[in-house]
PDB file of C-alpha atoms in Angstrom:
ATOM      1  CA  MET A 146      -6.749  -9.365  -0.541  1.00  0.00           C
ATOM      2  CA  ARG A 147      -6.353  -6.560   1.917  1.00  0.00           C
ATOM      3  CA  LEU A 148      -7.561  -6.621   5.484  1.00  0.00           C
ATOM      4  CA  GLU A 149      -7.919  -3.619   8.016  1.00  0.00           C
ATOM      5  CA  VAL A 150      -7.643  -4.875  11.450  1.00  0.00           C
ATOM      6  CA  PHE A 151      -9.009  -2.612  14.253  1.00  0.00           C
ATOM      7  CA  CYS A 152      -7.088  -3.190  17.546  1.00  0.00           C
ATOM      8  CA  GLU A 153      -5.741  -1.903  20.865  1.00  0.00           C
ATOM      9  CA  ASP A 154      -2.047  -1.031  21.035  1.00  0.00           C
ATOM     10  CA  ARG A 155      -0.859  -4.210  22.624  1.00  0.00           C
ATOM     11  CA  LEU A 156       2.605  -5.798  22.669  1.00  0.00           C
ATOM     12  CA  GLY A 157       2.658  -9.024  20.527  1.00  0.00           C
ATOM     13  CA  LEU A 158      -0.597  -8.507  18.771  1.00  0.00           C
ATOM     14  CA  THR A 159       1.057  -7.941  15.400  1.00  0.00           C
ATOM     15  CA  ARG A 160       3.195 -11.125  16.014  1.00  0.00           C
ATOM     16  CA  GLU A 161      -0.066 -13.170  16.812  1.00  0.00           C
ATOM     17  CA  LEU A 162      -1.624 -11.927  13.430  1.00  0.00           C
ATOM     18  CA  LEU A 163       1.427 -12.807  11.386  1.00  0.00           C
ATOM     19  CA  ASP A 164       1.613 -16.210  13.387  1.00  0.00           C
ATOM     20  CA  LEU A 165      -1.902 -16.977  12.083  1.00  0.00           C
ATOM     21  CA  LEU A 166      -0.791 -16.309   8.365  1.00  0.00           C
ATOM     22  CA  VAL A 167       2.233 -18.477   8.865  1.00  0.00           C
ATOM     23  CA  LEU A 168       0.151 -21.449  10.253  1.00  0.00           C
ATOM     24  CA  ARG A 169      -2.163 -21.196   7.237  1.00  0.00           C
ATOM     25  CA  GLY A 170       0.622 -20.961   4.588  1.00  0.00           C
ATOM     26  CA  ILE A 171      -0.411 -17.326   3.647  1.00  0.00           C
ATOM     27  CA  ASP A 172       2.393 -15.360   2.084  1.00  0.00           C
ATOM     28  CA  LEU A 173       2.062 -11.737   3.359  1.00  0.00           C
ATOM     29  CA  ARG A 174       2.789  -9.187   0.559  1.00  0.00           C
ATOM     30  CA  GLY A 175       2.632  -6.161   2.759  1.00  0.00           C
ATOM     31  CA  ILE A 176       1.819  -4.823   6.205  1.00  0.00           C
ATOM     32  CA  GLU A 177       1.097  -1.459   7.376  1.00  0.00           C
ATOM     33  CA  ILE A 178       0.604  -0.256  11.009  1.00  0.00           C
ATOM     34  CA  ASP A 179      -1.385   2.919  11.734  1.00  0.00           C
ATOM     35  CA  PRO A 180      -0.611   4.392  15.148  1.00  0.00           C
ATOM     36  CA  ILE A 181      -4.465   4.976  15.631  1.00  0.00           C
ATOM     37  CA  GLY A 182      -4.984   1.245  16.207  1.00  0.00           C
ATOM     38  CA  ARG A 183      -5.255  -0.277  12.722  1.00  0.00           C
ATOM     39  CA  ILE A 184      -3.050  -2.916  11.166  1.00  0.00           C
ATOM     40  CA  TYR A 185      -3.313  -3.363   7.445  1.00  0.00           C
ATOM     41  CA  LEU A 186      -2.513  -6.779   5.787  1.00  0.00           C
ATOM     42  CA  ASN A 187      -2.092  -7.544   2.130  1.00  0.00           C
ATOM     43  CA  PHE A 188      -2.066 -11.154   0.822  1.00  0.00           C
ATOM     44  CA  ALA A 189      -3.185 -13.299  -2.037  1.00  0.00           C
ATOM     45  CA  GLU A 190      -7.067 -14.067  -2.491  1.00  0.00           C
ATOM     46  CA  LEU A 191      -8.218 -16.926  -0.400  1.00  0.00           C
ATOM     47  CA  GLU A 192     -11.220 -19.315  -0.903  1.00  0.00           C
ATOM     48  CA  PHE A 193     -14.388 -18.371   0.893  1.00  0.00           C
ATOM     49  CA  GLU A 194     -14.103 -21.087   3.589  1.00  0.00           C
ATOM     50  CA  SER A 195     -10.415 -20.285   4.369  1.00  0.00           C
ATOM     51  CA  PHE A 196     -11.195 -16.577   4.344  1.00  0.00           C
ATOM     52  CA  SER A 197     -14.253 -16.864   6.696  1.00  0.00           C
ATOM     53  CA  SER A 198     -12.197 -19.140   9.131  1.00  0.00           C
ATOM     54  CA  LEU A 199      -9.286 -16.648   8.983  1.00  0.00           C
ATOM     55  CA  MET A 200     -11.509 -13.590   9.872  1.00  0.00           C
ATOM     56  CA  ALA A 201     -13.136 -15.553  12.786  1.00  0.00           C
ATOM     57  CA  GLU A 202      -9.633 -16.418  14.084  1.00  0.00           C
ATOM     58  CA  ILE A 203      -8.398 -13.057  13.813  1.00  0.00           C
ATOM     59  CA  ARG A 204     -11.343 -11.555  15.643  1.00  0.00           C
ATOM     60  CA  ARG A 205     -10.644 -13.979  18.653  1.00  0.00           C
ATOM     61  CA  ILE A 206      -7.149 -12.486  19.185  1.00  0.00           C
ATOM     62  CA  ALA A 207      -7.101 -10.487  22.354  1.00  0.00           C
ATOM     63  CA  GLY A 208      -7.056  -6.894  21.542  1.00  0.00           C
ATOM     64  CA  VAL A 209      -8.686  -7.014  18.217  1.00  0.00           C
ATOM     65  CA  THR A 210     -12.097  -5.240  17.958  1.00  0.00           C
ATOM     66  CA  ASP A 211     -12.909  -5.673  14.399  1.00  0.00           C
ATOM     67  CA  VAL A 212     -11.544  -6.885  11.015  1.00  0.00           C
ATOM     68  CA  ARG A 213     -12.815  -6.016   7.373  1.00  0.00           C
ATOM     69  CA  THR A 214     -11.600  -6.087   3.883  1.00  0.00           C
ATOM     70  CA  VAL A 215     -10.486  -2.905   2.212  1.00  0.00           C
ATOM     71  CA  PRO A 216      -9.690  -2.150  -1.560  1.00  0.00           C
ATOM     72  CA  TRP A 217      -6.462  -0.563  -0.765  1.00  0.00           C
ATOM     73  CA  MET A 218      -3.515  -0.302   1.660  1.00  0.00           C
ATOM     74  CA  PRO A 219      -3.047   3.299   3.006  1.00  0.00           C
ATOM     75  CA  SER A 220       0.217   3.707   1.078  1.00  0.00           C
ATOM     76  CA  GLU A 221      -1.633   2.373  -2.134  1.00  0.00           C
ATOM     77  CA  ARG A 222      -4.425   4.944  -1.773  1.00  0.00           C
ATOM     78  CA  GLU A 223      -1.897   7.801  -1.083  1.00  0.00           C
ATOM     79  CA  HIS A 224      -0.038   6.773  -4.229  1.00  0.00           C
ATOM     80  CA  LEU A 225      -3.116   6.685  -6.430  1.00  0.00           C
ATOM     81  CA  ALA A 226      -4.186  10.132  -4.985  1.00  0.00           C
ATOM     82  CA  LEU A 227      -0.886  11.590  -5.704  1.00  0.00           C
ATOM     83  CA  SER A 228      -0.621  10.112  -9.163  1.00  0.00           C
ATOM     84  CA  ALA A 229      -4.210  11.543 -10.100  1.00  0.00           C
ATOM     85  CA  LEU A 230      -3.205  14.970  -8.697  1.00  0.00           C
ATOM     86  CA  LEU A 231      -0.032  15.111 -10.508  1.00  0.00           C
ATOM     87  CA  GLU A 232      -1.696  13.999 -13.834  1.00  0.00           C
ATOM     88  CA  ALA A 233      -4.363  16.805 -13.437  1.00  0.00           C
ATOM     89  CA  LEU A 234      -2.012  19.566 -12.671  1.00  0.00           C
ATOM     90  CA  PRO A 235      -1.421  22.168 -15.640  1.00  0.00           C
ATOM     91  CA  GLU A 236       2.002  22.858 -14.205  1.00  0.00           C
ATOM     92  CA  PRO A 237       5.099  20.938 -14.905  1.00  0.00           C
ATOM     93  CA  VAL A 238       6.088  18.928 -11.878  1.00  0.00           C
ATOM     94  CA  LEU A 239       9.303  16.654 -11.587  1.00  0.00           C
ATOM     95  CA  SER A 240      10.410  14.477  -8.848  1.00  0.00           C
ATOM     96  CA  VAL A 241      14.106  13.399  -8.871  1.00  0.00           C
ATOM     97  CA  ASP A 242      15.954  10.964  -6.738  1.00  0.00           C
ATOM     98  CA  MET A 243      19.409  11.478  -4.861  1.00  0.00           C
ATOM     99  CA  LYS A 244      21.217  10.409  -8.128  1.00  0.00           C
ATOM    100  CA  SER A 245      19.332  13.078 -10.258  1.00  0.00           C
ATOM    101  CA  LYS A 246      17.086  10.354 -11.866  1.00  0.00           C
ATOM    102  CA  VAL A 247      13.618  11.523 -12.597  1.00  0.00           C
ATOM    103  CA  ASP A 248      11.372   9.484 -10.327  1.00  0.00           C
ATOM    104  CA  MET A 249       8.033  11.138 -11.354  1.00  0.00           C
ATOM    105  CA  ALA A 250       7.060  13.418 -14.148  1.00  0.00           C
ATOM    106  CA  ASN A 251       3.450  14.701 -14.931  1.00  0.00           C
ATOM    107  CA  PRO A 252       2.213  15.122 -18.547  1.00  0.00           C
ATOM    108  CA  ALA A 253       2.827  18.999 -18.379  1.00  0.00           C
ATOM    109  CA  SER A 254       6.667  18.613 -17.568  1.00  0.00           C
ATOM    110  CA  CYS A 255       6.817  15.950 -20.391  1.00  0.00           C
ATOM    111  CA  GLN A 256       5.242  18.416 -22.734  1.00  0.00           C
ATOM    112  CA  LEU A 257       7.529  21.133 -21.462  1.00  0.00           C
ATOM    113  CA  PHE A 258      10.602  18.977 -22.493  1.00  0.00           C
ATOM    114  CA  GLY A 259       9.126  17.676 -25.729  1.00  0.00           C
ATOM    115  CA  GLN A 260       8.949  14.144 -24.589  1.00  0.00           C
ATOM    116  CA  ASN A 261       6.116  11.614 -24.906  1.00  0.00           C
ATOM    117  CA  TRP A 262       4.643  10.320 -21.503  1.00  0.00           C
ATOM    118  CA  ILE A 263       6.705   6.992 -21.690  1.00  0.00           C
ATOM    119  CA  ALA A 264      10.018   8.628 -22.779  1.00  0.00           C
ATOM    120  CA  CYS A 265       9.654  11.185 -19.999  1.00  0.00           C
ATOM    121  CA  ALA A 266       9.627   8.616 -17.487  1.00  0.00           C
ATOM    122  CA  THR A 267      13.034   7.183 -18.590  1.00  0.00           C
ATOM    123  CA  ILE A 268      14.932  10.483 -18.800  1.00  0.00           C
ATOM    124  CA  PRO A 269      18.599   9.533 -17.921  1.00  0.00           C
ATOM    125  CA  PRO A 270      20.276  11.074 -14.926  1.00  0.00           C
ATOM    126  CA  HIS A 271      22.881  13.766 -15.340  1.00  0.00           C
ATOM    127  CA  ASN A 272      25.801  15.019 -13.360  1.00  0.00           C
TER     128      ASN A 272
END
């Protein structure tokens, strides 16, 4: 479950959100803070009653203007968009890390090196 919390920039607001989750025994999987007044929370699905109660409590926090569920965290949405773009590109594209290990390879780059899609993702690093 992912929530988008619309809020004012106020010292301690994020802490209050996290305290609510801790009090309810909710294990936070991820948090992202957008500088334009949004906080994104990712945690396991809740039963309807617990979820409704949590949403009401979040709305009562000073500085929170609204809260709603969203399908993706911002970083997940960016990752999906980048993956779709890379897969659709006809040109070969590789991304390598600091140790020369291939992080990402699109189908065109795999075809260029004569590798299948799975083998291409496991190209060993070289020096």
